[in-house]
mmCIF file of C-alpha atoms in Angstrom:
data_model
loop_
_atom_site.group_PDB
_atom_site.id
_atom_site.type_symbol
_atom_site.label_atom_id
_atom_site.label_comp_id
_atom_site.label_asym_id
_atom_site.label_seq_id
_atom_site.Cartn_x
_atom_site.Cartn_y
_atom_site.Cartn_z
ATOM 1 C CA MET A 28 -16.167 23.977 -3.130
ATOM 2 C CA PRO A 29 -19.037 24.579 -5.623
ATOM 3 C CA PRO A 30 -18.521 23.501 -9.249
ATOM 4 C CA GLN A 31 -16.821 26.128 -11.375
ATOM 5 C CA HIS A 32 -17.018 26.376 -15.156
ATOM 6 C CA PRO A 33 -13.539 26.241 -16.724
ATOM 7 C CA GLU A 34 -14.249 29.573 -18.424
ATOM 8 C CA GLU A 35 -14.169 31.206 -14.996
ATOM 9 C CA VAL A 36 -10.528 30.193 -14.532
ATOM 10 C CA GLY A 37 -9.376 30.944 -18.065
ATOM 11 C CA TYR A 38 -9.675 27.442 -19.542
ATOM 12 C CA GLY A 39 -12.937 27.638 -21.439
ATOM 13 C CA HIS A 40 -11.566 25.470 -24.260
ATOM 14 C CA VAL A 41 -11.061 22.295 -22.211
ATOM 15 C CA VAL A 42 -14.625 20.980 -22.323
ATOM 16 C CA GLU A 43 -14.829 21.066 -26.109
ATOM 17 C CA SER A 44 -11.237 19.877 -26.553
ATOM 18 C CA TYR A 45 -11.288 16.946 -24.149
ATOM 19 C CA VAL A 46 -14.820 16.127 -22.951
ATOM 20 C CA THR A 47 -17.314 16.545 -25.797
ATOM 21 C CA ARG A 48 -15.111 15.615 -28.766
ATOM 22 C CA MET A 49 -17.234 13.359 -30.976
ATOM 23 C CA TYR A 50 -16.605 9.757 -32.039
ATOM 24 C CA GLY A 51 -19.197 7.949 -34.119
ATOM 25 C CA GLY A 52 -21.871 10.404 -33.033
ATOM 26 C CA LEU A 53 -21.009 10.067 -29.332
ATOM 27 C CA PRO A 54 -19.096 12.513 -27.120
ATOM 28 C CA ARG A 55 -15.919 11.225 -25.517
ATOM 29 C CA TYR A 56 -17.306 11.288 -21.958
ATOM 30 C CA LEU A 57 -20.194 9.020 -22.967
ATOM 31 C CA VAL A 58 -17.886 6.554 -24.715
ATOM 32 C CA LEU A 59 -15.677 6.430 -21.613
ATOM 33 C CA ASN A 60 -18.674 6.020 -19.336
ATOM 34 C CA GLY A 61 -20.185 3.190 -21.355
ATOM 35 C CA GLY A 62 -16.912 1.410 -22.131
ATOM 36 C CA ARG A 63 -17.751 1.060 -25.825
ATOM 37 C CA PHE A 64 -14.113 1.489 -26.844
ATOM 38 C CA LEU A 65 -13.234 -1.664 -24.911
ATOM 39 C CA GLY A 66 -15.003 -3.711 -27.578
ATOM 40 C CA PRO A 67 -12.989 -4.459 -30.737
ATOM 41 C CA ARG A 68 -16.093 -4.377 -32.945
ATOM 42 C CA TRP A 69 -16.647 -0.639 -32.508
ATOM 43 C CA TRP A 70 -15.354 0.969 -35.698
ATOM 44 C CA HIS A 71 -13.941 3.987 -33.894
ATOM 45 C CA THR A 72 -11.931 2.130 -31.247
ATOM 46 C CA THR A 73 -8.508 2.683 -32.830
ATOM 47 C CA ARG A 74 -9.039 6.396 -33.442
ATOM 48 C CA PHE A 75 -10.627 6.919 -30.031
ATOM 49 C CA THR A 76 -7.820 5.123 -28.206
ATOM 50 C CA ARG A 77 -5.081 6.934 -30.122
ATOM 51 C CA HIS A 78 -6.610 10.326 -29.333
ATOM 52 C CA LEU A 79 -7.069 9.370 -25.683
ATOM 53 C CA LEU A 80 -3.397 8.445 -25.358
ATOM 54 C CA ASN A 81 -2.289 11.613 -27.129
ATOM 55 C CA ASP A 82 -4.492 13.870 -25.011
ATOM 56 C CA ALA A 83 -3.397 12.154 -21.795
ATOM 57 C CA ALA A 84 0.176 13.087 -22.666
ATOM 58 C CA ALA A 85 -0.576 16.606 -23.914
ATOM 59 C CA ILE A 86 -3.072 17.976 -21.387
ATOM 60 C CA THR A 87 -1.560 20.233 -18.727
ATOM 61 C CA ASP A 88 -2.044 19.942 -14.992
ATOM 62 C CA GLU A 89 -3.868 23.280 -15.033
ATOM 63 C CA GLU A 90 -6.302 22.020 -17.665
ATOM 64 C CA LEU A 91 -6.925 18.871 -15.643
ATOM 65 C CA GLU A 92 -7.639 20.935 -12.528
ATOM 66 C CA ALA A 93 -10.118 23.033 -14.506
ATOM 67 C CA LEU A 94 -11.955 19.862 -15.545
ATOM 68 C CA LEU A 95 -11.901 18.352 -12.039
ATOM 69 C CA GLY A 96 -13.487 21.504 -10.688
ATOM 70 C CA TYR A 97 -16.526 21.277 -12.957
ATOM 71 C CA GLU A 98 -19.399 18.767 -13.351
ATOM 72 C CA TRP A 99 -19.475 14.962 -13.711
ATOM 73 C CA ARG A 100 -18.731 14.737 -17.430
ATOM 74 C CA SER A 101 -15.602 16.834 -17.074
ATOM 75 C CA ARG A 102 -14.486 15.064 -13.900
ATOM 76 C CA LEU A 103 -14.988 11.635 -15.462
ATOM 77 C CA THR A 104 -12.947 12.584 -18.524
ATOM 78 C CA ALA A 105 -10.200 14.210 -16.464
ATOM 79 C CA ALA A 106 -9.875 11.137 -14.258
ATOM 80 C CA TRP A 107 -9.513 8.887 -17.303
ATOM 81 C CA LEU A 108 -6.826 11.154 -18.750
ATOM 82 C CA ILE A 109 -5.070 11.204 -15.377
ATOM 83 C CA GLY A 110 -5.219 7.424 -15.157
ATOM 84 C CA VAL A 111 -4.055 6.798 -18.713
ATOM 85 C CA GLY A 112 -1.170 9.231 -18.227
ATOM 86 C CA ARG A 113 -0.473 7.942 -14.707
ATOM 87 C CA ARG A 114 -0.379 11.487 -13.319
ATOM 88 C CA ALA A 115 0.249 10.304 -9.770
ATOM 89 C CA THR A 116 0.576 13.898 -8.547
ATOM 90 C CA PHE A 117 -3.226 13.946 -8.654
ATOM 91 C CA ARG A 118 -3.559 11.045 -6.205
ATOM 92 C CA GLU A 119 -4.704 13.162 -3.267
ATOM 93 C CA ARG A 120 -7.112 15.181 -5.415
ATOM 94 C CA ILE A 121 -8.633 12.042 -6.912
ATOM 95 C CA GLY A 122 -8.908 10.449 -3.474
ATOM 96 C CA ASP A 123 -10.713 13.478 -2.061
ATOM 97 C CA LEU A 124 -13.198 13.501 -4.939
ATOM 98 C CA LEU A 125 -13.842 9.770 -4.615
ATOM 99 C CA LEU A 126 -14.510 9.956 -0.892
ATOM 100 C CA ALA A 127 -16.723 13.029 -1.280
ATOM 101 C CA SER A 128 -18.741 11.218 -3.972
ATOM 102 C CA GLU A 129 -20.480 14.427 -5.003
ATOM 103 C CA VAL A 130 -21.628 13.643 -8.541
ATOM 104 C CA CYS A 131 -22.799 10.616 -10.507
ATOM 105 C CA TYR A 132 -20.677 8.362 -12.749
ATOM 106 C CA SER A 133 -17.274 9.974 -12.201
ATOM 107 C CA GLY A 134 -16.415 7.704 -9.252
ATOM 108 C CA SER A 135 -15.582 4.722 -11.438
ATOM 109 C CA ALA A 136 -13.092 6.876 -13.344
ATOM 110 C CA TYR A 137 -11.425 7.858 -10.066
ATOM 111 C CA CYS A 138 -11.122 4.148 -9.262
ATOM 112 C CA PHE A 139 -9.557 3.510 -12.664
ATOM 113 C CA ALA A 140 -6.979 6.236 -12.045
ATOM 114 C CA LEU A 141 -6.061 4.820 -8.620
ATOM 115 C CA ALA A 142 -5.729 1.332 -10.084
ATOM 116 C CA ARG A 143 -3.403 2.730 -12.755
ATOM 117 C CA PHE A 144 -1.184 4.455 -10.182
ATOM 118 C CA GLY A 145 -0.737 1.023 -8.630
ATOM 119 C CA THR A 146 0.686 1.752 -5.165
ATOM 120 C CA HIS A 147 -0.153 0.937 -1.564
ATOM 121 C CA ALA A 148 -1.306 4.537 -1.093
ATOM 122 C CA ASP A 149 -3.952 4.003 -3.766
ATOM 123 C CA ALA A 150 -5.106 0.795 -2.097
ATOM 124 C CA GLU A 151 -5.525 2.704 1.157
ATOM 125 C CA ILE A 152 -7.745 5.283 -0.541
ATOM 126 C CA LEU A 153 -9.947 2.574 -2.060
ATOM 127 C CA THR A 154 -10.112 0.781 1.290
ATOM 128 C CA ALA A 155 -11.212 4.006 2.986
ATOM 129 C CA TYR A 156 -13.926 4.443 0.355
ATOM 130 C CA LEU A 157 -15.250 0.915 0.854
ATOM 131 C CA ASP A 158 -15.166 1.292 4.632
ATOM 132 C CA ARG A 159 -17.345 4.388 4.302
ATOM 133 C CA TYR A 160 -19.792 3.385 1.589
ATOM 134 C CA LEU A 161 -20.012 -0.409 1.463
ATOM 135 C CA PRO A 162 -22.207 -0.563 4.598
ATOM 136 C CA ARG A 163 -24.568 1.978 3.026
ATOM 137 C CA THR A 164 -26.943 -0.361 1.209
ATOM 138 C CA ASP A 165 -29.159 2.651 0.536
ATOM 139 C CA LEU A 166 -26.436 4.298 -1.576
ATOM 140 C CA HIS A 167 -25.542 2.421 -4.753
ATOM 141 C CA TYR A 168 -22.530 4.510 -5.650
ATOM 142 C CA ASP A 169 -19.249 3.131 -7.022
ATOM 143 C CA GLN A 170 -18.695 0.211 -4.668
ATOM 144 C CA PRO A 171 -18.288 -2.381 -7.475
ATOM 145 C CA ALA A 172 -15.699 -0.270 -9.280
ATOM 146 C CA ALA A 173 -13.801 0.444 -6.058
ATOM 147 C CA LEU A 174 -13.722 -3.226 -5.111
ATOM 148 C CA GLY A 175 -12.603 -4.213 -8.605
ATOM 149 C CA ALA A 176 -9.810 -1.666 -8.516
ATOM 150 C CA LEU A 177 -8.730 -2.874 -5.086
ATOM 151 C CA LEU A 178 -8.658 -6.486 -6.294
ATOM 152 C CA ARG A 179 -6.481 -5.368 -9.190
ATOM 153 C CA LEU A 180 -4.064 -3.615 -6.831
ATOM 154 C CA ASP A 181 -3.934 -6.673 -4.576
ATOM 155 C CA THR A 182 -2.938 -8.751 -7.595
ATOM 156 C CA VAL A 183 -0.215 -6.304 -8.613
ATOM 157 C CA LEU A 184 1.107 -5.622 -5.109
ATOM 158 C CA GLY A 185 0.711 -9.111 -3.657
ATOM 159 C CA THR A 186 -1.496 -7.756 -0.858
ATOM 160 C CA HIS A 187 -4.878 -8.761 0.570
ATOM 161 C CA HIS A 188 -6.690 -5.473 1.178
ATOM 162 C CA ALA A 189 -9.879 -6.702 -0.486
ATOM 163 C CA ASP A 190 -10.172 -9.945 1.468
ATOM 164 C CA ARG A 191 -12.295 -8.523 4.272
ATOM 165 C CA PHE A 192 -14.744 -7.010 1.785
ATOM 166 C CA GLN A 193 -15.527 -10.321 0.089
ATOM 167 C CA ARG A 194 -18.332 -12.635 1.153
ATOM 168 C CA PRO A 195 -19.110 -16.258 0.243
ATOM 169 C CA THR A 196 -21.603 -16.766 -2.561
ATOM 170 C CA ALA A 197 -24.687 -18.959 -2.196
ATOM 171 C CA SER A 198 -22.700 -21.942 -3.506
ATOM 172 C CA GLY A 199 -20.091 -21.470 -0.792
ATOM 173 C CA THR A 200 -17.353 -20.227 -3.091
ATOM 174 C CA SER A 201 -15.610 -16.939 -2.550
ATOM 175 C CA GLY A 202 -16.629 -14.094 -4.822
ATOM 176 C CA ALA A 203 -15.708 -10.447 -5.271
ATOM 177 C CA ARG A 204 -19.022 -8.853 -4.399
ATOM 178 C CA ALA A 205 -19.646 -5.306 -3.264
ATOM 179 C CA TRP A 206 -22.727 -6.477 -1.399
ATOM 180 C CA ASP A 207 -24.416 -9.818 -0.875
ATOM 181 C CA ALA A 208 -28.039 -10.473 -1.778
ATOM 182 C CA SER A 209 -28.746 -11.480 1.807
ATOM 183 C CA ALA A 210 -27.519 -8.079 2.990
ATOM 184 C CA THR A 211 -29.726 -5.945 0.747
ATOM 185 C CA PRO A 212 -32.965 -4.565 2.146
ATOM 186 C CA SER A 213 -36.236 -6.190 1.102
ATOM 187 C CA THR A 214 -37.597 -2.844 -0.119
ATOM 188 C CA PRO A 215 -35.921 -0.899 -2.918
ATOM 189 C CA PRO A 216 -33.439 1.752 -1.771
ATOM 190 C CA PRO A 217 -34.267 5.434 -2.146
ATOM 191 C CA ASN A 218 -33.021 7.402 -5.124
ATOM 192 C CA ASN A 219 -29.343 6.554 -5.101
ATOM 193 C CA THR A 220 -28.236 9.928 -6.363
ATOM 194 C CA ALA A 221 -29.119 11.343 -2.938
ATOM 195 C CA GLY A 222 -26.263 13.497 -1.719
ATOM 196 C CA ARG A 223 -24.919 13.937 -5.230
ATOM 197 C CA THR A 224 -25.423 16.970 -7.392
ATOM 198 C CA SER A 225 -24.750 18.060 -10.925
ATOM 199 C CA THR A 226 -24.723 21.550 -12.353
ATOM 200 C CA ALA A 227 -25.377 20.268 -15.859
ATOM 201 C CA THR A 228 -28.923 20.003 -17.140
ATOM 202 C CA SER A 229 -29.590 17.254 -19.639
ATOM 203 C CA PRO A 230 -30.890 18.573 -22.968
ATOM 204 C CA THR A 231 -32.982 15.416 -23.269
ATOM 205 C CA ALA A 232 -34.557 15.608 -19.839
ATOM 206 C CA GLY A 233 -37.960 13.993 -19.656
ATOM 207 C CA PRO A 234 -39.878 11.145 -17.986
ATOM 208 C CA GLY A 235 -37.533 8.701 -16.318
ATOM 209 C CA ARG A 236 -34.531 11.019 -16.602
ATOM 210 C CA SER A 237 -33.093 13.014 -13.735
ATOM 211 C CA PHE A 238 -31.720 16.525 -13.760
ATOM 212 C CA ASP A 239 -28.163 15.201 -13.890
ATOM 213 C CA GLY A 240 -28.701 13.217 -17.085
ATOM 214 C CA ALA A 241 -28.664 9.811 -15.386
ATOM 215 C CA VAL A 242 -31.398 7.422 -16.469
ATOM 216 C CA HIS A 243 -33.455 6.081 -13.590
ATOM 217 C CA GLN A 244 -35.459 2.896 -13.469
ATOM 218 C CA PRO A 245 -38.844 3.154 -11.696
ATOM 219 C CA SER A 246 -39.159 0.807 -8.740
ATOM 220 C CA SER A 247 -42.154 -0.486 -6.832
ATOM 221 C CA ASN A 248 -42.134 2.417 -4.398
ATOM 222 C CA GLY A 249 -41.822 5.043 -7.132
ATOM 223 C CA ALA A 250 -38.190 5.873 -6.416
ATOM 224 C CA GLY A 251 -35.620 5.958 -9.177
ATOM 225 C CA GLN A 252 -32.694 3.603 -9.138
ATOM 226 C CA ARG A 253 -29.530 4.259 -11.163
ATOM 227 C CA ARG A 254 -27.582 1.218 -12.211
ATOM 228 C CA SER A 255 -23.814 1.467 -11.926
ATOM 229 C CA THR A 256 -21.801 -1.572 -12.865
ATOM 230 C CA GLY A 257 -18.160 -2.554 -12.852
ATOM 231 C CA TRP A 258 -16.571 -5.490 -14.588
ATOM 232 C CA ILE A 259 -13.924 -7.845 -13.290
ATOM 233 C CA HIS A 260 -12.528 -9.802 -16.207
ATOM 234 C CA ARG A 261 -10.399 -12.934 -16.012
ATOM 235 C CA PRO A 262 -8.554 -13.484 -19.319
ATOM 236 C CA GLU A 263 -8.123 -17.082 -20.434
ATOM 237 C CA GLY A 264 -5.149 -18.612 -18.663
ATOM 238 C CA ALA A 265 -4.766 -15.711 -16.246
ATOM 239 C CA SER A 266 -4.296 -16.460 -12.559
ATOM 240 C CA ALA A 267 -6.027 -13.320 -11.346
ATOM 241 C CA PRO A 268 -8.861 -11.046 -12.470
ATOM 242 C CA VAL A 269 -8.155 -7.806 -14.271
ATOM 243 C CA TRP A 270 -10.388 -4.854 -13.512
ATOM 244 C CA ILE A 271 -11.433 -3.058 -16.677
ATOM 245 C CA GLY A 272 -14.805 -1.642 -15.757
ATOM 246 C CA CYS A 273 -16.496 1.712 -15.565
ATOM 247 C CA ALA A 274 -19.948 2.980 -14.644
ATOM 248 C CA GLN A 275 -22.648 2.536 -17.236
ATOM 249 C CA PRO A 276 -26.039 4.218 -17.376
ATOM 250 C CA MET A 277 -29.023 2.046 -18.200
#
């Protein structure tokens, strides 16, 4: 289904209300994407977090559907609101969007939502994603975020879904790695937004910036390479890692 602006379904207010609301000069979707609110030193963390919790409780299912049917900024924001509010009725919708992997950045938010739902069904969706995309070393999508979310679910559920996706590190210890250095091709992969589209045009488009607003790093063969990272954090004294990450543009 092609992206559809919320105005076309009678919810034209949702982008301004939930996606582009400003905090410290940054729109909400960009703060979510970069994870700035996870750092206590950001002056707007308390206000941002309070508003996120309030909106996750107040937004309607119809408004969320309107956002999920639009471009990456709206989908990313909707997935965060779904995850924070644990709207498990959106599990199938989120799973379909994750597996389709149509647009940049929003995939990590889908992984966050699935990790928040916290059931075996969510682990199965993440496993299906990794089965499909982890072997694709030419597509640097949301494999780190999906693996981190799956590790989190394994910790909560007492399962071992992620075990077969982990490889030994060079030192011989086990590590949660979406791909191993020995498995990556010697030449840089092609533009990793291949197969993904965005209907939004960046107002700051220029050299080094793609049509979808994602910053690309030139590589030796001239192709762009978008960096998408996820974080697996182990608090002091904790017995298992806690996934807290999201995609971050360079």
